[in-house]
Amino acid sequence: MEKIIAVLEGDGIGPEIVREAIKTIHAVEARFGHTFTLKYAPFGAGAYFAEGSPFPDKTKAVCDRADVIMKGPVGLAVERMNEIPQEHRPEVGAILPLRKRYDTYANFRPVRLPKALSGFSPLKPELIGEGLDILMIRELVGGIYFGKKTEGPATGMKYAEDECIYTDDQVRRVALVAFNEAKKRNCKMINIHKANVLATSRFWNAVVEDVAKQFPEVPYESVLVDNAAYQLVIKPTLFNGVALLENMMGDILTDQAGGVIGSLGLMPSACVGPEKSYVEPAHGSAPDIAGKNIANPYSMIGSVALMFDKCLNLPDEAEVVWNALFTVFERGFTTTELSSGYAPEKILSTSEFGDMVAAIIKGERR
Ligand code: IPM
Ligand code: MN
């Protein structure tokens, strides 16, 4: 296969974890005989300072021409961010426009922690049971994130408003993705919502339940979001399966899930649209540890696995990457933020971790 990958390194730890993800891509090329052409383009806070825009036109052109986009985290330290006008901050000036441009409505955020790694979790090992394998699917281009924002009035009592809208189409297409995944994985589909209060949630549920009729073989459950947040730490194995969430609730619960498995460094993601998709880690750019070669590249490399699986339809290649990632941990190695209780020689730097993943993929002995 020959494909073009747009590479948006981003800010903070972005370039160093993207570098390791690229080692993984090259290892997969070597092993499977593919050719991936990498096209770098600026994106994020650094791009704003260098180009005057966090998502410059030339970057849009590179992304438009690519088959898939690989994006690192964005954002700089608070003082630097405060120098950027609100509309050019990377969240509203780059990430949301990227999602909107390619209509990347289905955000896959796998939450995986095998039993053998239960020590990474801050929860008691018995709560991790036989391990966690939750696929959170977050609607990514609708809801309150993309509703009209209003502030007013010029006189009188000031207020601010964020509109939350979901249309039938928007709910239906992401629900279809979630049910199809659950069918493929032969697991249940858990719909998370706030229908006891929100009209958008009642509407969401009605559409999801309509889609459920097409999948009689998939066990269906529905849980209120506040209770889901509670259960996620009390009995996380309840969620083994596919969990479907709207945009805002998905933002919050996927971070919480990262906490449950011990680190946001273990949270890769893929953002899939009808024609084009991109991948990114679910975490931020950690400017405090940037350049120190201690960041965990797992979420960025895991995003490469998701790119193969969800964006390029290369499931075998994806499996090889996942296996390599878990093999590093199974060999007893770890990363700095997960290193409590580990001997110093078992703690890998960012580049050592990436080297080991690449060597495993290529079948080399260490
Ligand atoms: C995420 C991030 C983004 C979001 C921010 C950076 C806009 O938190 O991908 O989870 O809220 O979606
Ligand atoms: Mn988030």
Short mmCIF file of C-alpha atoms and ligand atoms in Angstrom, two decimals:
data_model
loop_
_atom_site.label_atom_id
_atom_site.label_comp_id
_atom_site.label_asym_id
_atom_site.label_seq_id
_atom_site.Cartn_x
_atom_site.Cartn_y
_atom_site.Cartn_z
CA MET A 1 0.00 0.00 0.00
CA GLU A 2 1.18 3.55 -0.72
CA LYS A 3 -0.33 6.37 1.32
CA ILE A 4 0.41 9.98 2.21
CA ILE A 5 0.35 10.86 5.90
CA ALA A 6 0.18 14.52 6.94
CA VAL A 7 2.25 14.92 10.10
CA LEU A 8 1.30 17.75 12.48
CA GLU A 9 3.82 17.53 15.29
CA GLY A 10 2.13 20.12 17.50
CA ASP A 11 3.60 21.69 20.62
CA GLY A 12 5.29 20.69 23.88
CA ILE A 13 6.02 16.97 23.91
CA GLY A 14 4.38 16.69 20.47
CA PRO A 15 7.53 16.51 18.32
CA GLU A 16 9.26 13.95 20.57
CA ILE A 17 6.32 11.54 20.80
CA VAL A 18 5.52 11.98 17.08
CA ARG A 19 9.14 11.03 16.34
CA GLU A 20 8.55 7.68 18.10
CA ALA A 21 5.27 7.16 16.26
CA ILE A 22 7.17 7.61 13.00
CA LYS A 23 9.67 4.93 14.01
CA THR A 24 6.64 2.66 14.39
CA ILE A 25 5.37 3.63 10.93
CA HIS A 26 8.77 2.85 9.39
CA ALA A 27 8.91 -0.48 11.20
CA VAL A 28 5.48 -1.39 9.79
CA GLU A 29 6.65 -0.34 6.30
CA ALA A 30 9.66 -2.64 6.64
CA ARG A 31 7.64 -5.55 7.92
CA PHE A 32 4.66 -5.32 5.56
CA GLY A 33 6.20 -3.70 2.46
CA HIS A 34 4.07 -0.54 2.52
CA THR A 35 5.24 2.94 1.55
CA PHE A 36 4.06 5.85 3.65
CA THR A 37 5.05 9.34 2.50
CA LEU A 38 5.21 11.82 5.36
CA LYS A 39 4.29 15.49 4.79
CA TYR A 40 5.08 17.73 7.75
CA ALA A 41 3.04 20.89 8.40
CA PRO A 42 2.83 23.39 11.28
CA PHE A 43 -0.17 23.22 13.64
CA GLY A 44 -0.90 24.57 17.12
CA ALA A 45 0.47 27.37 19.28
CA GLY A 46 3.93 27.20 17.69
CA ALA A 47 2.29 27.58 14.29
CA TYR A 48 0.47 30.69 15.52
CA PHE A 49 3.76 32.31 16.58
CA ALA A 50 5.58 31.25 13.40
CA GLU A 51 2.83 31.69 10.82
CA GLY A 52 0.18 33.91 12.45
CA SER A 53 -2.36 31.07 12.52
CA PRO A 54 -2.59 27.84 14.56
CA PHE A 55 -4.01 26.08 11.47
CA PRO A 56 -2.35 27.86 8.52
CA ASP A 57 -3.71 27.58 4.98
CA LYS A 58 -0.61 25.68 3.88
CA THR A 59 -1.31 23.10 6.57
CA LYS A 60 -4.91 22.79 5.38
CA ALA A 61 -3.57 22.16 1.87
CA VAL A 62 -1.19 19.44 3.12
CA CYS A 63 -4.04 17.79 5.06
CA ASP A 64 -6.42 18.03 2.09
CA ARG A 65 -3.93 16.18 -0.10
CA ALA A 66 -3.04 13.51 2.49
CA ASP A 67 -4.82 10.18 2.91
CA VAL A 68 -4.74 10.47 6.67
CA ILE A 69 -3.48 12.94 9.28
CA MET A 70 -1.34 12.22 12.33
CA LYS A 71 -1.50 15.01 14.90
CA GLY A 72 0.47 15.50 18.10
CA PRO A 73 -0.86 17.40 21.13
CA VAL A 74 -0.98 21.21 21.01
CA GLY A 75 -0.64 24.10 23.47
CA LEU A 76 2.19 25.84 25.30
CA ALA A 77 2.71 26.99 28.89
CA VAL A 78 0.01 29.33 30.28
CA GLU A 79 2.08 32.53 29.99
CA ARG A 80 2.76 31.84 26.33
CA MET A 81 -0.87 30.88 25.68
CA ASN A 82 -2.00 34.16 27.25
CA GLU A 83 -0.19 35.98 24.46
CA ILE A 84 -2.51 34.37 21.91
CA PRO A 85 -5.86 35.99 21.15
CA GLN A 86 -8.80 33.70 22.08
CA GLU A 87 -9.80 32.93 18.48
CA HIS A 88 -6.24 31.83 17.62
CA ARG A 89 -5.73 29.57 20.65
CA PRO A 90 -5.06 26.06 19.41
CA GLU A 91 -8.26 24.54 20.87
CA VAL A 92 -10.72 26.84 19.11
CA GLY A 93 -8.38 27.99 16.34
CA ALA A 94 -6.94 24.65 15.27
CA ILE A 95 -8.39 21.45 16.82
CA LEU A 96 -12.09 22.25 16.47
CA PRO A 97 -11.62 23.61 12.91
CA LEU A 98 -9.68 20.45 12.00
CA ARG A 99 -12.52 18.28 13.31
CA LYS A 100 -15.09 20.39 11.50
CA ARG A 101 -13.16 20.51 8.21
CA TYR A 102 -13.12 16.73 7.89
CA ASP A 103 -16.35 16.14 9.80
CA THR A 104 -14.57 13.63 12.04
CA TYR A 105 -17.68 12.62 13.94
CA ALA A 106 -16.56 9.31 15.45
CA ASN A 107 -13.81 9.53 18.05
CA PHE A 108 -12.45 6.13 19.08
CA ARG A 109 -10.80 6.15 22.51
CA PRO A 110 -9.82 2.65 23.61
CA VAL A 111 -9.26 2.13 27.32
CA ARG A 112 -7.09 -0.97 27.61
CA LEU A 113 -5.42 -2.37 30.69
CA PRO A 114 -4.60 -6.09 30.72
CA LYS A 115 -4.76 -7.85 34.09
CA ALA A 116 -0.96 -8.14 34.15
CA LEU A 117 -0.70 -4.33 34.13
CA SER A 118 -3.32 -3.69 36.81
CA GLY A 119 -0.54 -2.17 38.92
CA PHE A 120 -0.66 0.92 36.65
CA SER A 121 -4.13 1.71 37.90
CA PRO A 122 -4.61 3.73 41.10
CA LEU A 123 -7.52 1.36 41.83
CA LYS A 124 -7.14 -1.87 43.80
CA PRO A 125 -6.02 -4.69 41.46
CA GLU A 126 -9.17 -6.71 42.18
CA LEU A 127 -11.25 -3.91 40.65
CA ILE A 128 -9.37 -4.38 37.37
CA GLY A 129 -10.33 -8.06 37.50
CA GLU A 130 -9.45 -9.85 34.28
CA GLY A 131 -8.51 -6.52 32.73
CA LEU A 132 -10.17 -3.52 31.10
CA ASP A 133 -11.02 -3.37 27.43
CA ILE A 134 -13.45 -0.54 26.87
CA LEU A 135 -13.88 1.20 23.55
CA MET A 136 -15.25 4.66 24.26
CA ILE A 137 -16.79 6.21 21.18
CA ARG A 138 -17.30 9.94 21.51
CA GLU A 139 -19.38 12.04 19.10
CA LEU A 140 -16.88 14.69 18.05
CA VAL A 141 -18.43 17.37 15.84
CA GLY A 142 -21.76 18.20 17.45
CA GLY A 143 -23.41 19.20 20.71
CA ILE A 144 -22.40 22.08 22.94
CA TYR A 145 -18.87 22.25 21.48
CA PHE A 146 -20.14 23.43 18.13
CA GLY A 147 -23.33 25.28 19.15
CA LYS A 148 -23.63 29.04 18.86
CA LYS A 149 -21.75 30.97 21.53
CA THR A 150 -23.28 34.21 22.74
CA GLU A 151 -22.26 36.80 25.30
CA GLY A 152 -24.32 39.80 26.16
CA PRO A 153 -25.86 42.23 26.48
CA ALA A 154 -23.95 45.49 26.17
CA THR A 155 -26.11 46.89 29.00
CA GLY A 156 -28.00 45.17 31.82
CA MET A 157 -27.24 41.81 33.38
CA LYS A 158 -24.36 40.11 31.57
CA TYR A 159 -24.70 36.50 30.50
CA ALA A 160 -23.06 33.87 28.35
CA GLU A 161 -24.71 31.09 26.40
CA ASP A 162 -23.52 27.87 24.73
CA GLU A 163 -26.15 26.28 22.57
CA CYS A 164 -26.38 22.45 22.53
CA ILE A 165 -27.99 20.90 19.45
CA TYR A 166 -28.03 17.35 18.11
CA THR A 167 -29.75 16.43 14.86
CA ASP A 168 -31.10 13.00 13.98
CA ASP A 169 -28.35 12.43 11.39
CA GLN A 170 -25.59 13.37 13.82
CA VAL A 171 -26.75 10.90 16.44
CA ARG A 172 -27.67 8.14 14.01
CA ARG A 173 -24.33 7.95 12.21
CA VAL A 174 -22.24 7.72 15.40
CA ALA A 175 -24.69 5.26 16.97
CA LEU A 176 -24.30 3.09 13.87
CA VAL A 177 -20.52 3.16 14.29
CA ALA A 178 -20.86 2.14 17.94
CA PHE A 179 -23.30 -0.72 17.29
CA ASN A 180 -21.20 -2.00 14.39
CA GLU A 181 -18.12 -2.02 16.62
CA ALA A 182 -20.00 -3.87 19.36
CA LYS A 183 -21.25 -6.39 16.83
CA LYS A 184 -17.73 -6.91 15.47
CA ARG A 185 -16.26 -7.33 18.95
CA ASN A 186 -19.19 -9.42 20.11
CA CYS A 187 -19.75 -7.24 23.16
CA LYS A 188 -22.38 -4.98 24.67
CA MET A 189 -23.10 -1.35 23.72
CA ILE A 190 -23.51 1.02 26.64
CA ASN A 191 -25.16 4.35 25.91
CA ILE A 192 -24.23 7.14 28.35
CA HIS A 193 -26.52 10.17 28.68
CA LYS A 194 -28.30 12.65 30.96
CA ALA A 195 -31.88 12.07 29.84
CA ASN A 196 -33.32 12.86 33.27
CA VAL A 197 -32.48 16.52 32.65
CA LEU A 198 -31.46 17.27 29.07
CA ALA A 199 -33.78 17.39 26.06
CA THR A 200 -30.79 16.66 23.81
CA SER A 201 -30.15 13.47 25.80
CA ARG A 202 -33.78 12.31 25.53
CA PHE A 203 -33.59 12.91 21.80
CA TRP A 204 -30.18 11.18 21.62
CA ASN A 205 -31.56 8.12 23.40
CA ALA A 206 -34.59 7.90 21.13
CA VAL A 207 -32.37 7.84 18.06
CA VAL A 208 -29.87 5.40 19.60
CA GLU A 209 -32.72 3.08 20.58
CA ASP A 210 -34.07 3.24 17.05
CA VAL A 211 -30.65 2.22 15.70
CA ALA A 212 -30.51 -0.56 18.32
CA LYS A 213 -33.43 -2.27 16.54
CA GLN A 214 -31.08 -3.04 13.64
CA PHE A 215 -28.76 -4.87 16.07
CA PRO A 216 -30.90 -7.33 18.04
CA GLU A 217 -27.79 -9.47 18.64
CA VAL A 218 -25.93 -6.66 20.45
CA PRO A 219 -26.78 -6.39 24.18
CA TYR A 220 -27.82 -2.79 24.84
CA GLU A 221 -27.51 -0.88 28.12
CA SER A 222 -28.11 2.73 28.97
CA VAL A 223 -26.61 4.59 31.95
CA LEU A 224 -26.91 8.14 33.28
CA VAL A 225 -23.61 9.97 32.94
CA ASP A 226 -23.23 10.81 36.64
CA ASN A 227 -23.76 7.19 37.56
CA ALA A 228 -21.36 6.14 34.79
CA ALA A 229 -18.68 8.40 36.30
CA TYR A 230 -19.25 6.71 39.66
CA GLN A 231 -19.29 3.15 38.34
CA LEU A 232 -16.19 3.78 36.24
CA VAL A 233 -14.12 3.93 39.43
CA ILE A 234 -16.19 1.57 41.60
CA LYS A 235 -16.59 -1.24 39.05
CA PRO A 236 -14.81 -0.32 35.82
CA THR A 237 -15.16 -3.83 34.36
CA LEU A 238 -18.89 -3.09 33.99
CA PHE A 239 -17.90 -1.04 30.95
CA ASN A 240 -15.93 -3.71 29.14
CA GLY A 241 -17.47 -3.37 25.71
CA VAL A 242 -18.35 -0.30 23.65
CA ALA A 243 -19.49 2.90 25.38
CA LEU A 244 -21.16 5.66 23.35
CA LEU A 245 -21.08 9.27 24.53
CA GLU A 246 -21.97 12.68 23.15
CA ASN A 247 -19.17 15.20 22.70
CA MET A 248 -18.91 16.92 26.10
CA MET A 249 -19.64 13.88 28.24
CA GLY A 250 -17.15 11.93 26.13
CA ASP A 251 -14.49 14.56 26.71
CA ILE A 252 -14.87 14.25 30.47
CA LEU A 253 -15.31 10.50 30.88
CA THR A 254 -12.44 9.59 28.53
CA ASP A 255 -10.06 11.64 30.69
CA GLN A 256 -11.47 9.92 33.77
CA ALA A 257 -10.90 6.57 32.07
CA GLY A 258 -7.27 7.61 31.51
CA GLY A 259 -7.04 8.16 35.27
CA VAL A 260 -8.55 4.73 35.94
CA ILE A 261 -5.87 2.98 33.89
CA GLY A 262 -3.15 5.09 35.48
CA SER A 263 -2.15 7.69 32.91
CA LEU A 264 -3.44 9.85 30.11
CA GLY A 265 -0.26 8.66 28.44
CA LEU A 266 -2.16 5.42 27.79
CA MET A 267 -4.99 7.09 25.85
CA PRO A 268 -4.63 7.04 22.05
CA SER A 269 -7.46 8.13 19.78
CA ALA A 270 -8.71 8.20 16.21
CA CYS A 271 -11.12 10.80 14.83
CA VAL A 272 -12.93 9.31 11.88
CA GLY A 273 -14.87 11.22 9.23
CA PRO A 274 -16.78 10.15 6.13
CA GLU A 275 -13.82 10.83 3.82
CA LYS A 276 -10.82 11.74 5.90
CA SER A 277 -9.68 10.86 9.37
CA TYR A 278 -6.98 11.90 11.76
CA VAL A 279 -5.38 10.45 14.86
CA GLU A 280 -4.18 12.17 18.03
CA PRO A 281 -3.45 11.26 21.63
CA ALA A 282 -6.28 12.18 24.01
CA HIS A 283 -3.90 14.10 26.27
CA GLY A 284 -2.31 17.55 26.16
CA SER A 285 1.15 18.76 25.24
CA ALA A 286 2.65 18.67 28.77
CA PRO A 287 4.91 21.72 28.24
CA ASP A 288 6.47 21.17 31.69
CA ILE A 289 8.22 17.98 30.55
CA ALA A 290 8.77 18.92 26.89
CA GLY A 291 12.23 18.22 25.49
CA LYS A 292 13.27 16.00 28.41
CA ASN A 293 12.79 12.67 26.61
CA ILE A 294 10.65 11.36 29.47
CA ALA A 295 7.14 11.63 27.97
CA ASN A 296 5.27 8.38 27.43
CA PRO A 297 4.86 7.88 23.65
CA TYR A 298 2.30 5.05 24.10
CA SER A 299 -0.74 7.19 23.30
CA MET A 300 0.90 8.53 20.13
CA ILE A 301 2.07 5.08 19.01
CA GLY A 302 -1.31 3.61 19.94
CA SER A 303 -2.82 6.32 17.72
CA VAL A 304 -0.73 4.87 14.87
CA ALA A 305 -2.30 1.47 15.62
CA LEU A 306 -5.73 3.11 15.43
CA MET A 307 -4.72 4.83 12.19
CA PHE A 308 -3.99 1.44 10.64
CA ASP A 309 -7.19 -0.08 11.99
CA LYS A 310 -9.77 2.70 11.69
CA CYS A 311 -8.42 4.92 8.92
CA LEU A 312 -6.41 2.73 6.51
CA ASN A 313 -8.24 -0.58 6.95
CA LEU A 314 -5.05 -2.44 7.91
CA PRO A 315 -6.16 -4.46 10.94
CA ASP A 316 -3.19 -6.86 10.91
CA GLU A 317 -0.73 -3.99 10.98
CA ALA A 318 -2.71 -2.46 13.85
CA GLU A 319 -2.58 -5.70 15.81
CA VAL A 320 1.19 -5.91 15.40
CA VAL A 321 1.58 -2.39 16.82
CA TRP A 322 -0.71 -3.10 19.79
CA ASN A 323 1.18 -6.31 20.50
CA ALA A 324 4.51 -4.48 20.42
CA LEU A 325 3.22 -1.84 22.85
CA PHE A 326 2.01 -4.43 25.35
CA THR A 327 5.15 -6.53 24.89
CA VAL A 328 7.28 -3.62 26.14
CA PHE A 329 5.27 -3.57 29.36
CA GLU A 330 5.15 -7.36 29.61
CA ARG A 331 8.95 -7.41 29.51
CA GLY A 332 8.77 -5.41 32.73
CA PHE A 333 9.62 -1.99 31.31
CA THR A 334 7.70 1.18 32.04
CA THR A 335 7.66 4.93 31.45
CA THR A 336 8.49 7.72 33.89
CA GLU A 337 4.95 8.70 34.89
CA LEU A 338 4.05 5.03 35.58
CA SER A 339 7.33 4.16 37.28
CA SER A 340 6.46 4.08 40.96
CA GLY A 341 7.86 0.84 42.38
CA TYR A 342 10.02 0.13 39.30
CA ALA A 343 13.80 -0.22 39.32
CA PRO A 344 15.55 2.65 37.50
CA GLU A 345 16.88 0.36 34.74
CA LYS A 346 13.32 -0.59 33.87
CA ILE A 347 12.23 3.00 33.22
CA LEU A 348 12.43 3.82 29.52
CA SER A 349 12.94 7.24 28.01
CA THR A 350 10.64 8.37 25.21
CA SER A 351 13.13 7.32 22.53
CA GLU A 352 14.03 4.00 24.19
CA PHE A 353 10.37 3.09 24.32
CA GLY A 354 9.92 3.93 20.63
CA ASP A 355 13.08 2.01 19.69
CA MET A 356 11.87 -1.07 21.53
CA VAL A 357 8.43 -0.95 19.89
CA ALA A 358 10.05 -0.63 16.44
CA ALA A 359 12.47 -3.51 17.13
CA ILE A 360 9.63 -5.77 18.27
CA ILE A 361 7.60 -4.95 15.15
CA LYS A 362 10.57 -5.74 12.94
CA GLY A 363 11.11 -8.98 14.83
CA GLU A 364 14.60 -7.99 15.99
CA ARG A 365 16.05 -9.20 19.24
CA ARG A 366 16.71 -6.28 21.52
C1 IPM B 1 -9.70 16.34 23.75
C2 IPM B 1 -9.30 17.71 24.17
C3 IPM B 1 -10.02 18.72 23.30
C4 IPM B 1 -11.50 18.55 23.51
C5 IPM B 1 -9.62 20.19 23.52
C6 IPM B 1 -8.14 20.39 23.47
C7 IPM B 1 -10.33 21.10 22.54
O1 IPM B 1 -9.56 17.92 25.52
O2 IPM B 1 -9.46 15.99 22.57
O3 IPM B 1 -10.25 15.60 24.57
O4 IPM B 1 -12.08 19.15 24.45
O5 IPM B 1 -12.12 17.83 22.73
MN MN B 2 -10.28 16.19 26.56
#
